[in-house]
Short mmCIF file of C-alpha atoms in Angstrom, two decimals:
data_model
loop_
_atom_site.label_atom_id
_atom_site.label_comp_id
_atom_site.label_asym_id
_atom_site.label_seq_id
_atom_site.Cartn_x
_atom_site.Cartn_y
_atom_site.Cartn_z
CA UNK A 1 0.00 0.00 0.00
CA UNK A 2 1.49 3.51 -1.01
CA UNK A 3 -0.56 5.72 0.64
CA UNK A 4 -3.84 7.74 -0.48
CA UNK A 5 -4.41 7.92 -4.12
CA UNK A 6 -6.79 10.68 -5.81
CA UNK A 7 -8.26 9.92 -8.90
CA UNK A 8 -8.19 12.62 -11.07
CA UNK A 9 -5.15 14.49 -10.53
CA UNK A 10 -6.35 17.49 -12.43
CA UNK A 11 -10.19 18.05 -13.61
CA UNK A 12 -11.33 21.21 -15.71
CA UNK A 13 -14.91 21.21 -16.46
CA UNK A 14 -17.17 24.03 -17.59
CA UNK A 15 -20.11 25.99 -15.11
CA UNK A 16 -22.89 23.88 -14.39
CA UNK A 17 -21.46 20.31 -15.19
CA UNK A 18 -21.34 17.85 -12.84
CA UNK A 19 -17.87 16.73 -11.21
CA UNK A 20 -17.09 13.70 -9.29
CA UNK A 21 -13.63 12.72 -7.78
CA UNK A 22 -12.84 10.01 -5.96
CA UNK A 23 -10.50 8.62 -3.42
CA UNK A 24 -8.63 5.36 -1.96
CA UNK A 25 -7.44 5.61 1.49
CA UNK A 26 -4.94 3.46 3.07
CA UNK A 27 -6.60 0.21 3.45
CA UNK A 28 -6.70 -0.21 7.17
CA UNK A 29 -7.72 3.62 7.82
CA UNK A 30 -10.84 3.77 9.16
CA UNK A 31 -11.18 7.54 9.06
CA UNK A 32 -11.54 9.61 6.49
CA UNK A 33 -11.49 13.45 5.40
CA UNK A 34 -12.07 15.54 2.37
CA UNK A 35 -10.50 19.42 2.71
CA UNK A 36 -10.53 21.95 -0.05
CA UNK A 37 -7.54 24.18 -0.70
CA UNK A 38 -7.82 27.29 -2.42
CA UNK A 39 -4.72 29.73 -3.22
CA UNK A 40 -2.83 30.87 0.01
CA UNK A 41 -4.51 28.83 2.90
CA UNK A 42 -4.79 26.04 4.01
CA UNK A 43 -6.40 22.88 3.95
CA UNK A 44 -10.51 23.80 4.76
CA UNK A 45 -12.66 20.98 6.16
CA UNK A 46 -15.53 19.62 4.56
CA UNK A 47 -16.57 16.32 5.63
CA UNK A 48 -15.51 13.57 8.02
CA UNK A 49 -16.50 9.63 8.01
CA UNK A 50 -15.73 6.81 10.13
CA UNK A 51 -16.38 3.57 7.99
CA UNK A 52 -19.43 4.53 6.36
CA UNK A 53 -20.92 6.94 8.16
CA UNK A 54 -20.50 10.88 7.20
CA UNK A 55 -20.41 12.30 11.08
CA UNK A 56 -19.76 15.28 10.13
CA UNK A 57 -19.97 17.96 7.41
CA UNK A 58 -18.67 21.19 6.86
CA UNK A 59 -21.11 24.36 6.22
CA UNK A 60 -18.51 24.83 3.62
CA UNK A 61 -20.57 21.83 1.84
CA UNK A 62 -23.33 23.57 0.00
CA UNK A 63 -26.26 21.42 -1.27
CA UNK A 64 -24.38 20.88 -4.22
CA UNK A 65 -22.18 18.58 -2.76
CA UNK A 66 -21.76 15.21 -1.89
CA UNK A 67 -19.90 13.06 -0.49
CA UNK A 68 -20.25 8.84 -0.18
CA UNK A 69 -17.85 6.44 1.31
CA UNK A 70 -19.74 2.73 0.95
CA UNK A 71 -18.53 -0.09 2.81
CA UNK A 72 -16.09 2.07 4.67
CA UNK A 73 -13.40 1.93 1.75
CA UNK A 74 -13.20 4.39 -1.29
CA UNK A 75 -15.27 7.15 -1.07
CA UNK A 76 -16.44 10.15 -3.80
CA UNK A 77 -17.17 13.68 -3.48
CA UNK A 78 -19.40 14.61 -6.42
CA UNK A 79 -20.00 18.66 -7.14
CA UNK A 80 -23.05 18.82 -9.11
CA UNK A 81 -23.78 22.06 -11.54
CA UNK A 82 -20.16 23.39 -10.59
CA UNK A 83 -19.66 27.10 -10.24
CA UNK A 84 -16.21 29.14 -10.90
CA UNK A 85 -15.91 29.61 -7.12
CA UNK A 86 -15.52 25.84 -6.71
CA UNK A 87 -12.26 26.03 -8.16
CA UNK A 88 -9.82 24.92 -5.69
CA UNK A 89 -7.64 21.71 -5.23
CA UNK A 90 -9.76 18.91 -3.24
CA UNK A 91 -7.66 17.21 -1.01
CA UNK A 92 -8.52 13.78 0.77
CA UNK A 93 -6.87 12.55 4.25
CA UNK A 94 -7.22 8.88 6.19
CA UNK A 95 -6.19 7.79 9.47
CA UNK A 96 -6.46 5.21 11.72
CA UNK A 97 -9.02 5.83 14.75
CA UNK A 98 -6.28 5.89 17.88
CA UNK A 99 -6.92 3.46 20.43
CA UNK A 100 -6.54 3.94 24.43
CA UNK A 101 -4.60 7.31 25.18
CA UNK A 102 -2.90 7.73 21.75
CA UNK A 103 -4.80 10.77 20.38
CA UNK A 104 -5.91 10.40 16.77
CA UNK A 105 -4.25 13.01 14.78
CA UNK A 106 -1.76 11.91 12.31
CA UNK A 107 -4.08 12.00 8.82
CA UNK A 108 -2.60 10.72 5.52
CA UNK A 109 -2.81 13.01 2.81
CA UNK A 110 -3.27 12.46 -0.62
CA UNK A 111 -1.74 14.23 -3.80
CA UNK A 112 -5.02 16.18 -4.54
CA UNK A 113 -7.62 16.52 -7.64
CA UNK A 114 -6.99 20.29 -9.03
CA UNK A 115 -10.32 21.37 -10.29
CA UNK A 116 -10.63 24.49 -12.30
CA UNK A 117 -14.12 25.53 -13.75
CA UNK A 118 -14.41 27.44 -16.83
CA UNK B 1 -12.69 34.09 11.51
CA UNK B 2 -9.28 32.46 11.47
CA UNK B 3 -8.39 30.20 14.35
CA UNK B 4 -4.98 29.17 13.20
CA UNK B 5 -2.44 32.37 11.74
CA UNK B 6 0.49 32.15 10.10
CA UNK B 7 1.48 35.83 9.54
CA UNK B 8 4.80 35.06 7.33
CA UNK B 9 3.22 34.27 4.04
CA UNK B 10 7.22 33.07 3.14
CA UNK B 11 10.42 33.16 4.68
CA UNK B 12 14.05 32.71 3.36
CA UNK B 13 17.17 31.34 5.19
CA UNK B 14 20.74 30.24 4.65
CA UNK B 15 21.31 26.84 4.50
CA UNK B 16 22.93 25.58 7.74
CA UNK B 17 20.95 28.58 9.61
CA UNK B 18 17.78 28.14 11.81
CA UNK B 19 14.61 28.69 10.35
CA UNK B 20 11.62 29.64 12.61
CA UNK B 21 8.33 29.47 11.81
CA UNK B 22 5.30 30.67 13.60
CA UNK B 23 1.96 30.53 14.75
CA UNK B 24 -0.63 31.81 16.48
CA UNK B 25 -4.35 30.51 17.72
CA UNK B 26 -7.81 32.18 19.14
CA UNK B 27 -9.42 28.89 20.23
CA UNK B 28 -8.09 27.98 23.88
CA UNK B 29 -10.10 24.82 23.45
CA UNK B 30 -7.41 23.60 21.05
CA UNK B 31 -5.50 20.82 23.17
CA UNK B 32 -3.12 19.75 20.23
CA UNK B 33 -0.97 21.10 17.57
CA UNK B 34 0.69 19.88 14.28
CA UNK B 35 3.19 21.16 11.98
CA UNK B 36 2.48 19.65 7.91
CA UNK B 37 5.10 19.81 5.21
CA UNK B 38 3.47 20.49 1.79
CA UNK B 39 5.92 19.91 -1.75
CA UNK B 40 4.34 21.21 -4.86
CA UNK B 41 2.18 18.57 -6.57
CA UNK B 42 2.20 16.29 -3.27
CA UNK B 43 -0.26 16.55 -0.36
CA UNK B 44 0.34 17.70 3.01
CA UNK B 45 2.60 15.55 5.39
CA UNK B 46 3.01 15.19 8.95
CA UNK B 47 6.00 16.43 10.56
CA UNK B 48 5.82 17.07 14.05
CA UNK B 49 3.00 17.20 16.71
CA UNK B 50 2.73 18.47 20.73
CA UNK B 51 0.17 18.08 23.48
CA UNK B 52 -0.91 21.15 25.58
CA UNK B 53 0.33 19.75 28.52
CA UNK B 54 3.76 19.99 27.24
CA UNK B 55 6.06 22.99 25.96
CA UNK B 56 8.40 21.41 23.89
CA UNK B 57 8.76 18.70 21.16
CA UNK B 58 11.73 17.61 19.87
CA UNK B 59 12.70 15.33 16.55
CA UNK B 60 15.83 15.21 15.18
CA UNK B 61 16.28 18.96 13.49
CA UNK B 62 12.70 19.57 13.96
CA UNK B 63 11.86 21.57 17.73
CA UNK B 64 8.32 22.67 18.25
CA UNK B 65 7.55 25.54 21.19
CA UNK B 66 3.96 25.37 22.85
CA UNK B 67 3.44 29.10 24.74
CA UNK B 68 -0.18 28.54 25.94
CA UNK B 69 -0.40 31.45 27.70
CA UNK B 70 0.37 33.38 24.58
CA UNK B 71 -1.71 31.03 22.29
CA UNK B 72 1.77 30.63 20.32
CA UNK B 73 3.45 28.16 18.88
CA UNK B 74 6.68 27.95 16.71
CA UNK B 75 9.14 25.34 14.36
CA UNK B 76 12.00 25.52 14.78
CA UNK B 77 14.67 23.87 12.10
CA UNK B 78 17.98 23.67 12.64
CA UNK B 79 20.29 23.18 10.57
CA UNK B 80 17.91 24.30 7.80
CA UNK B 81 18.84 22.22 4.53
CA UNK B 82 17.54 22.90 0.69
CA UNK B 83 15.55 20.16 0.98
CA UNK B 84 13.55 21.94 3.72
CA UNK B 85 12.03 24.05 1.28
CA UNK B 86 8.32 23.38 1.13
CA UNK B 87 5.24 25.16 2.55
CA UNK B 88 4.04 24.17 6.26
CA UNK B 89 0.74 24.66 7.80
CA UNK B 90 0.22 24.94 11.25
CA UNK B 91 -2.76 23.13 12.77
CA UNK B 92 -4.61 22.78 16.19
CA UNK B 93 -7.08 20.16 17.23
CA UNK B 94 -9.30 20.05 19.82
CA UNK B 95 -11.77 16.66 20.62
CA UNK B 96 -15.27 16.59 19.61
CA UNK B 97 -17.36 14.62 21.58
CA UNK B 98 -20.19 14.65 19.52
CA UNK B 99 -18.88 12.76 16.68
CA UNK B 100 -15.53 11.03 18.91
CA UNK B 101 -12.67 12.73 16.53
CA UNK B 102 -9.97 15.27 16.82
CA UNK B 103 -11.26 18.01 14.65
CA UNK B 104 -8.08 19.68 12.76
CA UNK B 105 -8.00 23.25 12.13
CA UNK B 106 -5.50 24.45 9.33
CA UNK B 107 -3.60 28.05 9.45
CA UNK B 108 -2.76 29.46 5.79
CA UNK B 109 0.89 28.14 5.56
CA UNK B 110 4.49 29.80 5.52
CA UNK B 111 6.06 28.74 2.78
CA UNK B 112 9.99 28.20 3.60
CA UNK B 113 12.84 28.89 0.98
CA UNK B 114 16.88 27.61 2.11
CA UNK B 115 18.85 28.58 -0.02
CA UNK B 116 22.41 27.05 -0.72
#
């Protein structure tokens, strides 16, 4: 296993199209995160699972979005009718859910789909 | 409202100097920090972490300083080395109980040139 993989690197799409990206955490990772970067901060939440259950979103995550992780493995953020302003690089993270003390930071990033709508 | 601030949008420094980054937080709920490593074209990578309960983490050429009283923390690399040269991002956790994670809070990044 090398890590988290993003599939597709790079994604330009025109206004109003629907986009869908998807990502493969490390297999034993439990936990996992979608963030979007835009230019000059940082990572910005949007959504959290554990398995297959989305505990938590982001208000970040209009209506338009969506995000699915079945059976707890890959999971897919789809942006439907996609608007200039969603331009930004979507970045997914995994981890493994700590157990006793250990406190569950360390997340695994992935390389990042760069989306840019005309 | 930013939680996490990193005022140095860049910084430069001599290879075989110390570099020191910074970073400053509002939330005093946040109980953990992070320092990430970002290359171009690569995600962000974990470099360093600390608890609140302590003031100082060390790793090899990698120090982090926890001033809770001044909501302050810093990186410290020493010696700096060309290969150092990547953006980091501060970040501070804090526990939610409601959904049982650490939720991760990112500041806007410093990015760090050494040059040879």
């Amino acid at each position: 296993d090398t890590g988290v993989s993003q599939n597709p690197r790079h994604k330009i799409t025109k206004r109003g199209q629907n986009v869908t990206f998807r990502c493969d955490p490390i297999s034993e990772h439990n936990r996992l995160y979608w963030y979007r970067q835009t230019l000059g901060q940082g990572p910005e939440f949007l959504t959290y699972f554990q398995n297959e259950a989305q505990l938590e979103k982001s208000r970040l995550l209009s209506d338009r979005f969506s995000a699915e992780r079945p059976k707890g493995s890959f999971s897919t953020l789809e942006i439907q009718r996609t608007e200039q302003g969603d331009s930004a690089m979507y970045l997914c993270a995994s981890s493994l859910e700590a157990r006793g003390r250990t406190r569950d930071n360390e997340q695994f990033f992935g390389p990042g789909t760069r989306l840019t709508v005309l | 409202d930013q939680q996490v601030k990193q005022n140095s949008p860049s910084l430069s420094v001599q290879e075989g100097r110390i570099s020191i980054l910074n970073c400053d937080y509002t939330n005093s709920m946040f109980d953990y920090f992070l320092w990430y490593k970002k290359y171009p074209a690569e995600g962000p990578t974990f470099l360093i972490s600390i608890s609140s309960i302590k003031d100082k983490n060390e790793d090899g050429r990698f120090t982090v300083f926890l001033n809770k009283s001044a909501k302050h923390l810093s990186l410290h690399i020493v010696p700096s080395q060309p290969g150092d040269s990547a953006v980091y991002f501060c970040a501070a956790s804090h526990f939610d109980m409601k959904t049982s994670y650490d939720k991760v809070i990112f500041g806007p990044g410093t990015s760090l040139s050494v040059i040879p």
